[in-house]
Short mmCIF file of C-alpha atoms in Angstrom, two decimals:
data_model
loop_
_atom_site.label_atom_id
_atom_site.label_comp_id
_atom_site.label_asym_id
_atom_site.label_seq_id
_atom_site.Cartn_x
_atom_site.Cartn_y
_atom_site.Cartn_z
CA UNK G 26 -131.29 -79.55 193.66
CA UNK G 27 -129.92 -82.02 190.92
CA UNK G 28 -132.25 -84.30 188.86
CA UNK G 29 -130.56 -86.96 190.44
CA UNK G 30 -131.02 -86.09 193.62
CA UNK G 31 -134.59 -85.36 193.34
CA UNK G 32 -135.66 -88.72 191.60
CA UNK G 33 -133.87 -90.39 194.91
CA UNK G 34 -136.52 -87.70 197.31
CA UNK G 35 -139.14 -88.86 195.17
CA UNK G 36 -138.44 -92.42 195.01
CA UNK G 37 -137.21 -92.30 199.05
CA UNK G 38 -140.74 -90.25 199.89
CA UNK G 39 -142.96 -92.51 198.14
CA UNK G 40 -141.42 -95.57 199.26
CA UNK G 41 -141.35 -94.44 202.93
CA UNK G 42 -145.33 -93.73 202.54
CA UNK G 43 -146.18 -96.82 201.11
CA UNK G 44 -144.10 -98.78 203.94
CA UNK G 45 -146.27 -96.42 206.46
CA UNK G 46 -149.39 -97.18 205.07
CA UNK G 47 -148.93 -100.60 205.66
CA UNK G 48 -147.40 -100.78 208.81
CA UNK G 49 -150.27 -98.71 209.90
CA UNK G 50 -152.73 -101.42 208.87
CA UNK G 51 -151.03 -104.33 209.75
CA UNK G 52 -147.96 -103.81 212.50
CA UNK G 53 -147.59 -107.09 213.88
CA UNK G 54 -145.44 -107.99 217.50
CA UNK G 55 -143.94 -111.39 218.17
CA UNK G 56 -146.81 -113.78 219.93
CA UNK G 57 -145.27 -116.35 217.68
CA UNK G 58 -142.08 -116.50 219.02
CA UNK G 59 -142.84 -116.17 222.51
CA UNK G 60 -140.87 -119.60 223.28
CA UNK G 61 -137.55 -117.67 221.75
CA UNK G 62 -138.06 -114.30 223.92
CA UNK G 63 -135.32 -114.32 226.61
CA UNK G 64 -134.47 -110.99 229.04
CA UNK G 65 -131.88 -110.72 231.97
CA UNK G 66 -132.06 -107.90 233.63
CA UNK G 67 -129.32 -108.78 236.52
CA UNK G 68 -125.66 -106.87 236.11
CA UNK G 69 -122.86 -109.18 234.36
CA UNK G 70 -120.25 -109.96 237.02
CA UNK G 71 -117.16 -112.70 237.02
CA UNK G 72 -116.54 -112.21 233.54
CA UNK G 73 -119.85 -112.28 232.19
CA UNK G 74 -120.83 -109.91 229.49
CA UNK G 75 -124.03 -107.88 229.50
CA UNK G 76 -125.78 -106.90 225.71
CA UNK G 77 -128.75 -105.02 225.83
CA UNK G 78 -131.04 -104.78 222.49
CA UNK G 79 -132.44 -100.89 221.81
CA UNK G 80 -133.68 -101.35 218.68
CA UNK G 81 -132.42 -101.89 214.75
CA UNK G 82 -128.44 -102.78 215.63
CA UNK G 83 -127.94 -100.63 218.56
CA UNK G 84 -126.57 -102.77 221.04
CA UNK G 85 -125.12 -101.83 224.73
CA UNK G 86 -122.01 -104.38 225.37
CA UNK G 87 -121.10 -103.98 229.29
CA UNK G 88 -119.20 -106.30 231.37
CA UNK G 89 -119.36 -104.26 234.44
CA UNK G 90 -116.90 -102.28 234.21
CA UNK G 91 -116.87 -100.85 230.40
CA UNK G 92 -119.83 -100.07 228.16
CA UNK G 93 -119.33 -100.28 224.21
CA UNK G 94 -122.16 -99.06 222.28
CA UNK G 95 -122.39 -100.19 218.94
CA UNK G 96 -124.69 -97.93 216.83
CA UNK G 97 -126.69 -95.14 218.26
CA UNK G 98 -129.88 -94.66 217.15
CA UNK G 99 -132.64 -93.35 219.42
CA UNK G 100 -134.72 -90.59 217.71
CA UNK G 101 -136.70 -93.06 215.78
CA UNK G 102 -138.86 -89.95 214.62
CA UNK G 103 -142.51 -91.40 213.19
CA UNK G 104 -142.56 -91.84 208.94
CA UNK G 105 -144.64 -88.79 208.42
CA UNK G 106 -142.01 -86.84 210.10
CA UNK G 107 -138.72 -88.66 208.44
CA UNK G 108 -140.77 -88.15 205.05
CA UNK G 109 -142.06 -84.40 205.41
CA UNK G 110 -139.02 -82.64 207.24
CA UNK G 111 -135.86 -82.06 207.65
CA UNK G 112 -135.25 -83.48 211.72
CA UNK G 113 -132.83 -82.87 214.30
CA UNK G 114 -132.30 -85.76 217.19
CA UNK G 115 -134.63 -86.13 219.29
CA UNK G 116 -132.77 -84.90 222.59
CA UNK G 117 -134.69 -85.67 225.43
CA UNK G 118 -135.41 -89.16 224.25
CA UNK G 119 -131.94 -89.74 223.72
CA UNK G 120 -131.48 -88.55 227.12
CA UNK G 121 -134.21 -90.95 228.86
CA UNK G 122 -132.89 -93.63 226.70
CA UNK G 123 -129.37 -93.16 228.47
CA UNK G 124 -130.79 -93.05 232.11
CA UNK G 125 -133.35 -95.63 231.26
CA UNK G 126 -130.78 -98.57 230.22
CA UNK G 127 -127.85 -97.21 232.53
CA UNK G 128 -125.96 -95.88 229.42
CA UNK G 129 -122.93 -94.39 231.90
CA UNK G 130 -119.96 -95.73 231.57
CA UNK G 131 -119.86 -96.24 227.35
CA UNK G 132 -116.08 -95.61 226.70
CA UNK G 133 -116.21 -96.26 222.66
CA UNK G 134 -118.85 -95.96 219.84
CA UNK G 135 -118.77 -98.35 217.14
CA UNK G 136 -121.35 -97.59 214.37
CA UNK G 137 -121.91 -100.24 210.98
CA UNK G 138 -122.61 -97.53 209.17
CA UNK G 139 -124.03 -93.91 208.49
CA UNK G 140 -127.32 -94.87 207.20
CA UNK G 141 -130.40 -92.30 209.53
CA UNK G 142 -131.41 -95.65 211.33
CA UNK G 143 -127.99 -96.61 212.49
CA UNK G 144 -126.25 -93.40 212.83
CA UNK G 145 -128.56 -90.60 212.92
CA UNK G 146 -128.21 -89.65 216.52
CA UNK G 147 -124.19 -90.54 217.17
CA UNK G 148 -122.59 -86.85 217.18
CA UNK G 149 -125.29 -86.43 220.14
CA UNK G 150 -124.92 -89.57 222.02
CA UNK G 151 -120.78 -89.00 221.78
CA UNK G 152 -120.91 -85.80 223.49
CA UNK G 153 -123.27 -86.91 226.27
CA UNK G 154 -121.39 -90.44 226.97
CA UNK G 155 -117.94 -88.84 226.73
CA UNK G 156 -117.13 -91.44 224.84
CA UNK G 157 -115.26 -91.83 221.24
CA UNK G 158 -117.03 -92.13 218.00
CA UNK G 159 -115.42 -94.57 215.83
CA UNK G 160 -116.01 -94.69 212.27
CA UNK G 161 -115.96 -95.04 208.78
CA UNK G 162 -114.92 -91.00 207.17
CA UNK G 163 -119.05 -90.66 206.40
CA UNK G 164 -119.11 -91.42 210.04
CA UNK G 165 -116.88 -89.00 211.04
CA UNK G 166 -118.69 -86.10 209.17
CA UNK G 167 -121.77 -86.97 210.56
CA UNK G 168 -119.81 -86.14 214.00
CA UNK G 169 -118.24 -83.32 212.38
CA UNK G 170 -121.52 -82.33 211.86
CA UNK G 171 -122.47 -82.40 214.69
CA UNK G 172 -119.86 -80.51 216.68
CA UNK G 173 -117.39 -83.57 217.46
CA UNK G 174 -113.78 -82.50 218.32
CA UNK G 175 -111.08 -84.28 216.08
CA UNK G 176 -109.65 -85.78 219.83
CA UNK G 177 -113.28 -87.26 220.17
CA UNK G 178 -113.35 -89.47 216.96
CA UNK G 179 -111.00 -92.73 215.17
CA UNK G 180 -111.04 -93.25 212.07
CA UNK G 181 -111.55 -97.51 211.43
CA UNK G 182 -108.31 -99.34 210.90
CA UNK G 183 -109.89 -102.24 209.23
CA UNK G 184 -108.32 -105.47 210.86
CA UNK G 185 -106.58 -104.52 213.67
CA UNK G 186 -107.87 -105.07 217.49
CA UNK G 187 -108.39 -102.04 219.28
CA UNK G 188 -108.44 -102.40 222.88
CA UNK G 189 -110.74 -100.57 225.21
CA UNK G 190 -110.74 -102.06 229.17
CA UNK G 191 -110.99 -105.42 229.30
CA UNK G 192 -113.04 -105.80 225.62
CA UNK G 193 -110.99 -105.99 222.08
CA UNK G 194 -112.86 -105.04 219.35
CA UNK G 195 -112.15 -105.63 215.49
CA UNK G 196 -113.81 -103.84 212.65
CA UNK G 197 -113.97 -106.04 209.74
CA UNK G 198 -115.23 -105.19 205.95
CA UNK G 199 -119.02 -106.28 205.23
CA UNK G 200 -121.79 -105.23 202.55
CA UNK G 201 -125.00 -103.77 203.34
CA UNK G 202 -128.18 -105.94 202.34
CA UNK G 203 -129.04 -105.89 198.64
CA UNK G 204 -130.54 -102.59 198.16
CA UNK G 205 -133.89 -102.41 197.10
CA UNK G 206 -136.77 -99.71 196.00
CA UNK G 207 -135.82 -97.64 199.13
CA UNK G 208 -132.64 -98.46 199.88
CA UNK G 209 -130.61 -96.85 196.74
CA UNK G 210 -127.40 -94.92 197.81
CA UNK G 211 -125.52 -97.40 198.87
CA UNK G 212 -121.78 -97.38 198.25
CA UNK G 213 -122.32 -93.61 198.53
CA UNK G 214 -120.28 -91.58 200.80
CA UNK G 215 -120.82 -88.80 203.05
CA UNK G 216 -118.02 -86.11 201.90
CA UNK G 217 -118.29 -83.14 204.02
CA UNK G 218 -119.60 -82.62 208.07
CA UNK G 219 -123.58 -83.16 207.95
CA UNK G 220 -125.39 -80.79 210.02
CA UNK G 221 -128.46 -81.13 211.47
CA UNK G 222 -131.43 -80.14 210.52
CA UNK G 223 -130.91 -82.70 207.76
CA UNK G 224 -133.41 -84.94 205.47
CA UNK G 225 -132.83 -88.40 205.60
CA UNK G 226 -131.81 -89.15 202.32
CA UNK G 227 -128.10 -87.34 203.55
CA UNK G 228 -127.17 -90.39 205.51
CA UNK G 229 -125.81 -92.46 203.00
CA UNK G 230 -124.15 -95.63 203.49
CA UNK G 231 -120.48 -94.73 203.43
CA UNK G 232 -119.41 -98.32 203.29
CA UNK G 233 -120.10 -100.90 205.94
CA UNK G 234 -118.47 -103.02 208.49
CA UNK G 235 -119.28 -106.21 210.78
CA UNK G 236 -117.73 -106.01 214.94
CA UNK G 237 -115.69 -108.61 216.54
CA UNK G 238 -115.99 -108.10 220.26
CA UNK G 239 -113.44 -110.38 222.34
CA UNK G 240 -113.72 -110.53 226.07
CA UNK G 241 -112.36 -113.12 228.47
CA UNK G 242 -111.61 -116.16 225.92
CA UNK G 243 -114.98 -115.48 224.68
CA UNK G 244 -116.31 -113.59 221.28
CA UNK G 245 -119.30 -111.62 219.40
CA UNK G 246 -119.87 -111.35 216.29
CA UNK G 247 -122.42 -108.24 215.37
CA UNK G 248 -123.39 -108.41 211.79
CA UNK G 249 -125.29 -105.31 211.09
CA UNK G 250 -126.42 -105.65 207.46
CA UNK G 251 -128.01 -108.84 206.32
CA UNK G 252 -124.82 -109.45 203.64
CA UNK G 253 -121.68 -111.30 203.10
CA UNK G 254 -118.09 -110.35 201.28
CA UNK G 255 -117.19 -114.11 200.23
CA UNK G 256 -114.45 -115.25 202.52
CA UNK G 257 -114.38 -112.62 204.56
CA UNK G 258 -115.68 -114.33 207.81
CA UNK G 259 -113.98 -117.32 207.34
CA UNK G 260 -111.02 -116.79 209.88
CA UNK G 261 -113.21 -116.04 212.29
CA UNK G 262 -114.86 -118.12 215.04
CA UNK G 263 -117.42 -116.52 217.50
CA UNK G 264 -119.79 -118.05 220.59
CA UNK G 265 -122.50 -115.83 219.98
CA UNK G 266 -123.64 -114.25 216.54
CA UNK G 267 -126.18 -110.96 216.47
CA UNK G 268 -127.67 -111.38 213.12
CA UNK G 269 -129.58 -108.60 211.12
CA UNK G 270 -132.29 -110.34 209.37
CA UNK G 271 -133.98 -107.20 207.88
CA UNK G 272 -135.57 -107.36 204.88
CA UNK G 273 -134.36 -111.16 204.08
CA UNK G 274 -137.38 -112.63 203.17
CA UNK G 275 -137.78 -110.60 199.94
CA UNK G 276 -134.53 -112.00 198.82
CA UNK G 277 -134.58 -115.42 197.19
CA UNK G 278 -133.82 -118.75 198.85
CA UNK G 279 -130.14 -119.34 197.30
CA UNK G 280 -129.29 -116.03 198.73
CA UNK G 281 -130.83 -116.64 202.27
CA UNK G 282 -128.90 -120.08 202.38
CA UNK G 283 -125.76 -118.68 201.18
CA UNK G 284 -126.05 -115.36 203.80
CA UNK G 285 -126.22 -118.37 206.31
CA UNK G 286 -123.61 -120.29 205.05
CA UNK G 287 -121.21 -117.24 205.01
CA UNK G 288 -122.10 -115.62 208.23
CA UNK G 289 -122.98 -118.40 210.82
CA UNK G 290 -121.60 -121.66 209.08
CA UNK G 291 -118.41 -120.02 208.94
CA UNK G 292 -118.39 -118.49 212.69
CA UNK G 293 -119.93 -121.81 214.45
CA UNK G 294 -121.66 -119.79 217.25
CA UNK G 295 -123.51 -121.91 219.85
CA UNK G 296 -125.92 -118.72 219.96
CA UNK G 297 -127.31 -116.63 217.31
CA UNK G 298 -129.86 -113.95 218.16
CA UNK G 299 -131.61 -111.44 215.18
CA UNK G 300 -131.32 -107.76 215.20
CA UNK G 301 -132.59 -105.36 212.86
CA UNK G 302 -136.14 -106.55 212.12
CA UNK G 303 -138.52 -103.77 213.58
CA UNK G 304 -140.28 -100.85 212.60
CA UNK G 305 -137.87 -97.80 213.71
CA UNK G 306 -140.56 -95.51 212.88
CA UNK G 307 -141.94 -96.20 216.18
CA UNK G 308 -140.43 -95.82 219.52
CA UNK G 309 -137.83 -97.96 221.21
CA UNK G 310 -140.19 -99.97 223.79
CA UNK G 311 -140.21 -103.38 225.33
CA UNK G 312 -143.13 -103.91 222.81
CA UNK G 313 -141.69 -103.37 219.56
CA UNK G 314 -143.57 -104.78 216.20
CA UNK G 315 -142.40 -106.02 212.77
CA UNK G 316 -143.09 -103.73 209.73
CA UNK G 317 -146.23 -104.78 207.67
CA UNK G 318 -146.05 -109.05 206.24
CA UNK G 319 -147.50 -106.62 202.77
CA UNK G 320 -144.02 -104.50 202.77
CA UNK G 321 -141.21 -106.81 205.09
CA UNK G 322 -142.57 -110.03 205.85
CA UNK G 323 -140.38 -110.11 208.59
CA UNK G 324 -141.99 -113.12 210.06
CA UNK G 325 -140.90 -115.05 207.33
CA UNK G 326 -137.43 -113.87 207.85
CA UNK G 327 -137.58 -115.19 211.79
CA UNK G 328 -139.05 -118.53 210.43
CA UNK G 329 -136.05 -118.92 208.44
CA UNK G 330 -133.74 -118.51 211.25
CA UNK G 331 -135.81 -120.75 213.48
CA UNK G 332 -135.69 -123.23 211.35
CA UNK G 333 -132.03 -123.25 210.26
CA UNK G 334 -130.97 -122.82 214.12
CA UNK G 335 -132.93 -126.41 214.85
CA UNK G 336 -131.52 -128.26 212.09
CA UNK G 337 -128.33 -127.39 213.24
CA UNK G 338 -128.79 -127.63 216.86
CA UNK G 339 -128.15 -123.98 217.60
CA UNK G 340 -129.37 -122.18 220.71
CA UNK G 341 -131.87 -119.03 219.33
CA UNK G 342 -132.77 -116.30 221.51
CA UNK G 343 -134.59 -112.90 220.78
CA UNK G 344 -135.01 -109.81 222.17
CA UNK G 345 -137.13 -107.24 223.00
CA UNK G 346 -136.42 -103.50 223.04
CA UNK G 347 -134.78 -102.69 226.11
CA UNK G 348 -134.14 -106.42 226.93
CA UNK G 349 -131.00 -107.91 228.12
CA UNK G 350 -129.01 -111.09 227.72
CA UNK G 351 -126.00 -112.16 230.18
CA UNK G 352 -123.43 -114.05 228.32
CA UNK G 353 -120.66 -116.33 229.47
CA UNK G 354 -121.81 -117.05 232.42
#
């Protein structure tokens, strides 16, 4: 193995079990935000539009008829196994995940980008939905990888409205969150199929991308990674915003308030509701907690959105693993 490549293990391993540590001592839920929690379990019918939160940015879009899945990350394999081994997906949770949340009728795959906690388990999930894995070329290898048939994979197109039933969906150019102690490949690409068993340090970024989700007159607007390109958002409008807000309180106020202005002051959503802000080392439930306030201070990251949503008069609603939200009711 390179030098290089063994001062990112190193750096990757002891980061990992110093983020463990702490979340072991302190792993905190959300009795704070209690008044925020919303969860509707009923089926989305006369144009209504069913999203369903399993953890990080994997989302389950369904109007009743078609299912988009954006991400696909179930696994979530505990830290002293991502740290010690190399790891394969974790099958049968993958499977009770799909008969759990009614994952049957997913025609497309849309994943952010290839990083283990956003596209670890995709090649899998692909081949049980039927459905097609679209992606960045890192994406693609990952379902290379993992057995994926050229006719079962599109390459993004960057721009351009793909349309899948009654949903139109546009991939658009973002930037991952600044990276930070653990967080150190990005830009990094993904340059031949990935196999599994495979470490995590393999899934690199390979570039990243925000979702545009148009159904009925209506729009979502998924940003993944808690970044902005400047001006990239700015011709688009959305009624509802999905907002990662991981790792955001580490960052300095100037960029907070200018991740705001670029990503919701530009959209004008009546509805913006965080994703991204638990501890994916533990498994998808309808009880999932925040890493350690020592490592993420992810609290401080919620009060941030709280508080921007009520000076500008903005509806806020979270969710719980495995919770729902009905849309356009």
């Amino acid at each position: 193995m390179k030098k290089s490549s063994l001062l990112t293990l190193a750096g990757i391993t002891g980061s990992l079990f110093f983020i463990g540590c702490a979340t072991l001592w302190h792993a905190r839920g959300l009795p704070d935000y209690e008044t925020w929690l919303d969860h509707h379990p009923e089926n989305p019918a006369n144009g209504s539009v069913k999203v369903t939160f399993l953890g990080v940015t994997t989302l389950l879009i369904d109007d009743g008829e078609t299912q988009i899945l954006i991400d696909g990350f179930f696994s979530r394999h505990p830290l002293w196994k991502v740290v010690t081994s190399q790891m394969h997906t974790n099958r049968k949770k993958v499977d009770e995940a799909i008969s759990k949340y009614g994952i049957n009728r997913v025609k497309a795959i849309f994943v952010s980008h290839s990083h283990y906690d956003h596209a670890f388990d995709v090649a899998y999930v692909t081949k049980k939905t039927g459905a097609v894995l679209h992606g960045s070329p890192s994406t693609l290898n990952i379902g290379r990888g993992g057995g994926l048939g050229e006719e079962q994979m599109t390459a993004f197109q960057p721009g351009k409205e793909v349309q899948i039933g009654a949903f139109s969906i546009t991939v658009i150019p973002a930037k991952h969150s600044p990276p930070s102690f653990f967080n150190n490949n990005i830009g990094q690409t993904i340059d031949r199929p990935l196999s599994q068993p495979a470490r995590v340090i393999k899934y690199v970024e390979g570039n990243s991308y925000d979702f545009l989700i148009k159904h009925g007159g209506k729009s979502i607007y998924i940003i993944p990674s808690a970044n902005y390109v400047e001006g990239m958002r700015d011709q688009y409008k959305a009624d509802v915003v999905f907002l990662s807000i991981g790792n955001i309180a580490r960052l300095n106020k100037a960029f907070k308030n200018a991740l705001w202005e670029n990503s919701i002051e530009k959209l004008k959503p009546s509805l913006v509701i965080p994703i991204h802000w638990e501890n994916f080392f533990t498994p998808l439930s309808e009880n999932l907690k925040m890493f350690s306030p020592v490592i993420d201070q992810t609290e401080k990251s919620f009060d941030f959105i709280i508080e921007k949503c009520q000076e500008q008069n903005l509806n806020l609603k979270i969710l719980q693993g495995g919770s729902s939200i009905v849309l356009f009711q």
